[in-house]
C-alpha positions as a Markdown table, in Angstrom:
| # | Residue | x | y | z |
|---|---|---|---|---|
| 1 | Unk | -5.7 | -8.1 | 18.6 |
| 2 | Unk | -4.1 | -8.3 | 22.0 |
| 3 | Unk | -4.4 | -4.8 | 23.3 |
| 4 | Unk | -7.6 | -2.0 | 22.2 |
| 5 | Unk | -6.8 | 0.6 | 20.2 |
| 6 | Unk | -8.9 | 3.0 | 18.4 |
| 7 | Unk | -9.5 | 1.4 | 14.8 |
| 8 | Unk | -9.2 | -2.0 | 13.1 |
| 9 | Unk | -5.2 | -2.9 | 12.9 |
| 10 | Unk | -5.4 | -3.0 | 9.1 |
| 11 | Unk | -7.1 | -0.3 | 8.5 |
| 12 | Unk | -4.7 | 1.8 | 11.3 |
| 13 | Unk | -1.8 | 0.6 | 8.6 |
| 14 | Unk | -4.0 | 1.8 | 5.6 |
| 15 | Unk | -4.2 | 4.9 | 6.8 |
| 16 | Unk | -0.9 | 5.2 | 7.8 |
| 17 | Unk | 0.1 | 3.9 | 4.5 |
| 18 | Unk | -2.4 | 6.3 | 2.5 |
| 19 | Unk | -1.1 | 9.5 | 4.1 |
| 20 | Unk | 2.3 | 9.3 | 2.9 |
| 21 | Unk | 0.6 | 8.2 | -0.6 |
| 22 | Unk | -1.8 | 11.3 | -0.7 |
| 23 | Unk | 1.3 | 13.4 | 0.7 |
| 24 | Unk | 3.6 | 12.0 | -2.4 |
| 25 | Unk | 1.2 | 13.2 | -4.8 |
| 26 | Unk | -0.3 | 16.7 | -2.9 |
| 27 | Unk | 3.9 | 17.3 | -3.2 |
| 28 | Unk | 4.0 | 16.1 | -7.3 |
| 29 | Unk | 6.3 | 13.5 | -6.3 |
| 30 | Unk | 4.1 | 11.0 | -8.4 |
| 31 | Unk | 0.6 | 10.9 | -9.9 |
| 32 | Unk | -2.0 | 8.9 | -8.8 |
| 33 | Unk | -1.3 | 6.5 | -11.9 |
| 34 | Unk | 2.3 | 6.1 | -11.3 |
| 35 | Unk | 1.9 | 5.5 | -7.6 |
| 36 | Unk | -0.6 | 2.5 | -7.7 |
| 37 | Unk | 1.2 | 1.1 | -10.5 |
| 38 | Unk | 4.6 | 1.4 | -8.0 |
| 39 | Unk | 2.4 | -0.4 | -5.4 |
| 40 | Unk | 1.4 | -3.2 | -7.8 |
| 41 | Unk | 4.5 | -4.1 | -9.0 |
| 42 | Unk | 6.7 | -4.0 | -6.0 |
| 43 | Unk | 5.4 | -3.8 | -2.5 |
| 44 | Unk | 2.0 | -5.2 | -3.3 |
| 45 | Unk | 3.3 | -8.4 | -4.6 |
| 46 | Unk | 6.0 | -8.6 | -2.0 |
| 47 | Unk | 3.5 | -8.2 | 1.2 |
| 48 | Unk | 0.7 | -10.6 | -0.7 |
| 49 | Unk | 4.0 | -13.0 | -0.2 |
| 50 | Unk | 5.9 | -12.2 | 3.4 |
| 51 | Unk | 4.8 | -9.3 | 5.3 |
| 52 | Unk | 6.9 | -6.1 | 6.6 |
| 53 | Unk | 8.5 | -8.0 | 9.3 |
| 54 | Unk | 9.2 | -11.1 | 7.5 |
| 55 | Unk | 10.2 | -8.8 | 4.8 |
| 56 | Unk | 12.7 | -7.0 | 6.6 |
| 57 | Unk | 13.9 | -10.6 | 8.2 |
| 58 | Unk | 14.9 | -11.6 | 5.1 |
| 59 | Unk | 16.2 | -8.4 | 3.8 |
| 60 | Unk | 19.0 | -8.3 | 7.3 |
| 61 | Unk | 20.5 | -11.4 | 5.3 |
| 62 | Unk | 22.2 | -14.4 | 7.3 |
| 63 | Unk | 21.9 | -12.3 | 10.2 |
| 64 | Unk | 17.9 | -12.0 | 10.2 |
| 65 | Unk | 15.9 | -9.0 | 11.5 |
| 66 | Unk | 18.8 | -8.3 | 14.5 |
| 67 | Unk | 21.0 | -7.3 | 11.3 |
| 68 | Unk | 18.1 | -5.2 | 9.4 |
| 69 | Unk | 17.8 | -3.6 | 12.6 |
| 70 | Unk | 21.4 | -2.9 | 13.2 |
| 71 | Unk | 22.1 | -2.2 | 9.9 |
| 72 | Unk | 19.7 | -0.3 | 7.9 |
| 73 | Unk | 16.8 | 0.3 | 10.7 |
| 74 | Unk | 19.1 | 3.7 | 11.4 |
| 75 | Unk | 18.4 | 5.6 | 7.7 |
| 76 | Unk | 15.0 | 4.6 | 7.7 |
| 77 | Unk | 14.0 | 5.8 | 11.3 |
| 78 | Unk | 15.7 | 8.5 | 9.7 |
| 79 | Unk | 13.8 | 8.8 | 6.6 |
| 80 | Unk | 10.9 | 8.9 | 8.7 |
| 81 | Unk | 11.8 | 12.5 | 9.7 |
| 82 | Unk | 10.6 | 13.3 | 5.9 |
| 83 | Unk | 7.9 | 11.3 | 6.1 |
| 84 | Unk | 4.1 | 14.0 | 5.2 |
| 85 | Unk | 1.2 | 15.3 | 7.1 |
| 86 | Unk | -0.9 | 16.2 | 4.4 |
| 87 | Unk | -4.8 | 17.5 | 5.1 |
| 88 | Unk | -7.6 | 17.2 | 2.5 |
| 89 | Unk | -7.8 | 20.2 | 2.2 |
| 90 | Unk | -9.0 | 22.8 | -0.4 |
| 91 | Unk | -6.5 | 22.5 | -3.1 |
| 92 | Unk | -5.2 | 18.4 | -1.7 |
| 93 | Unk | -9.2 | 17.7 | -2.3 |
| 94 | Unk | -8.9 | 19.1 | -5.9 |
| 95 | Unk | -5.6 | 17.8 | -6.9 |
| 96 | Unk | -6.6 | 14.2 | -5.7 |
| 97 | Unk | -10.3 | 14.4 | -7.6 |
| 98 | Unk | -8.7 | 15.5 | -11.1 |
| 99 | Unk | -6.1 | 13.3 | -10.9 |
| 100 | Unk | -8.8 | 10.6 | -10.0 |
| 101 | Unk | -10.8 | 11.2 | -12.6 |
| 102 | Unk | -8.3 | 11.8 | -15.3 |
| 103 | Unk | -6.4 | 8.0 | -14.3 |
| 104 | Unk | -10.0 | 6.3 | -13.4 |
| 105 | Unk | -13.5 | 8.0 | -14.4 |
| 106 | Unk | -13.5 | 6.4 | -17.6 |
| 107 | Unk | -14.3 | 3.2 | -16.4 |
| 108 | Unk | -17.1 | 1.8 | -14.6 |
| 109 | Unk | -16.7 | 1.6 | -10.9 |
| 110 | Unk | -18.3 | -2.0 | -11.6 |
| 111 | Unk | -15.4 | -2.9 | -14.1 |
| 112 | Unk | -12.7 | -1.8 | -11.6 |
| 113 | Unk | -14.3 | -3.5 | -8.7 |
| 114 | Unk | -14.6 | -7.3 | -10.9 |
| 115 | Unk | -11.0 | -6.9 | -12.6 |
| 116 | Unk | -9.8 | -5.8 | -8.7 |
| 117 | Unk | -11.3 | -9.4 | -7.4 |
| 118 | Unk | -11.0 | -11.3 | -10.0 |
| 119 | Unk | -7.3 | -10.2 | -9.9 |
| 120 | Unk | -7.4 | -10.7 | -6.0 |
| 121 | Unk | -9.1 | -14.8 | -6.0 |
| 122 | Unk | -6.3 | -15.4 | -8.6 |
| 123 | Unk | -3.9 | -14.5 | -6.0 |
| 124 | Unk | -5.4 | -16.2 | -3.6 |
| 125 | Unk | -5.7 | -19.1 | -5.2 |
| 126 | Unk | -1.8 | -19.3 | -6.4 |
| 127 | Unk | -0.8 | -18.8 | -2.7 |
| 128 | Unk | -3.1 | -22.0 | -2.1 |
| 129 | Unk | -5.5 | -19.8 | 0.2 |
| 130 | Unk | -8.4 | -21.1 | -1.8 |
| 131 | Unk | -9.3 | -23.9 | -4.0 |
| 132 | Unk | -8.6 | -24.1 | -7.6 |
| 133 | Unk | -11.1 | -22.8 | -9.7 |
| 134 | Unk | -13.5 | -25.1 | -11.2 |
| 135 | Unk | -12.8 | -26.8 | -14.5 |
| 136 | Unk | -15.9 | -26.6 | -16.9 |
């Protein structure tokens, strides 16, 4: 936004964010299913609400994100030392496509896509981004 860089901003996080996802399941750490549902019930909610700085702000207590930073910021640059490379390949590829179709294919992609932004305009309209629904 201030500087170029190769790629949308939020798509760069995406992708960073997707590669550790593909890597936790290519490793069996989680299945597709339990993943997303992970995602949905804690992060998701808590980024729709305060993003990862304002997150981590609030999580350095009294002493804002200084104190994160000085407190915890140590173990997680040093959980990033675990953090995957995976590829797509061969085997990734296959593992991701059963595991796809075993948690999704049994519903139309039409279905996910309305209950996804139907899901996603609620949201938006408790956070007061958009206007109430109309009454009928």
């Amino acid at each position: 936004m201030h500087k170029e860089v190769p790629g949308f901003v939020a798509n760069r996080l995406q992708a960073a964010f997707f590669r550790e996802c593909v890597h936790l399941v290519a490793e069996g750490v989680v299945t597709e299913r339990e993943l997303d549902e992970l995602v949905t019930s804690s992060i998701g909610p808590r980024w729709a609400v305060a993003g990862p700085f304002q997150s981590f702000h609030l999580g350095g207590g009294s002493g804002g994100f200084a104190h994160f930073l000085s407190h915890l910021a140590p173990a997680m640059e040093q959980s990033w030392k675990f953090l995957g490379s995976p590829t797509f390949d061969e085997a990734t590829v296959k593992l991701l496509s059963e595991q796809a179709e075993a948690y999704l294919g049994d519903r139309p992609i039409e279905e996910l896509a309305t209950q996804r932004d139907q899901a996603q305009i609620a949201l938006m309209r408790a956070l007061g981004e958009l206007p109430p629904a109309p009454t009928r």
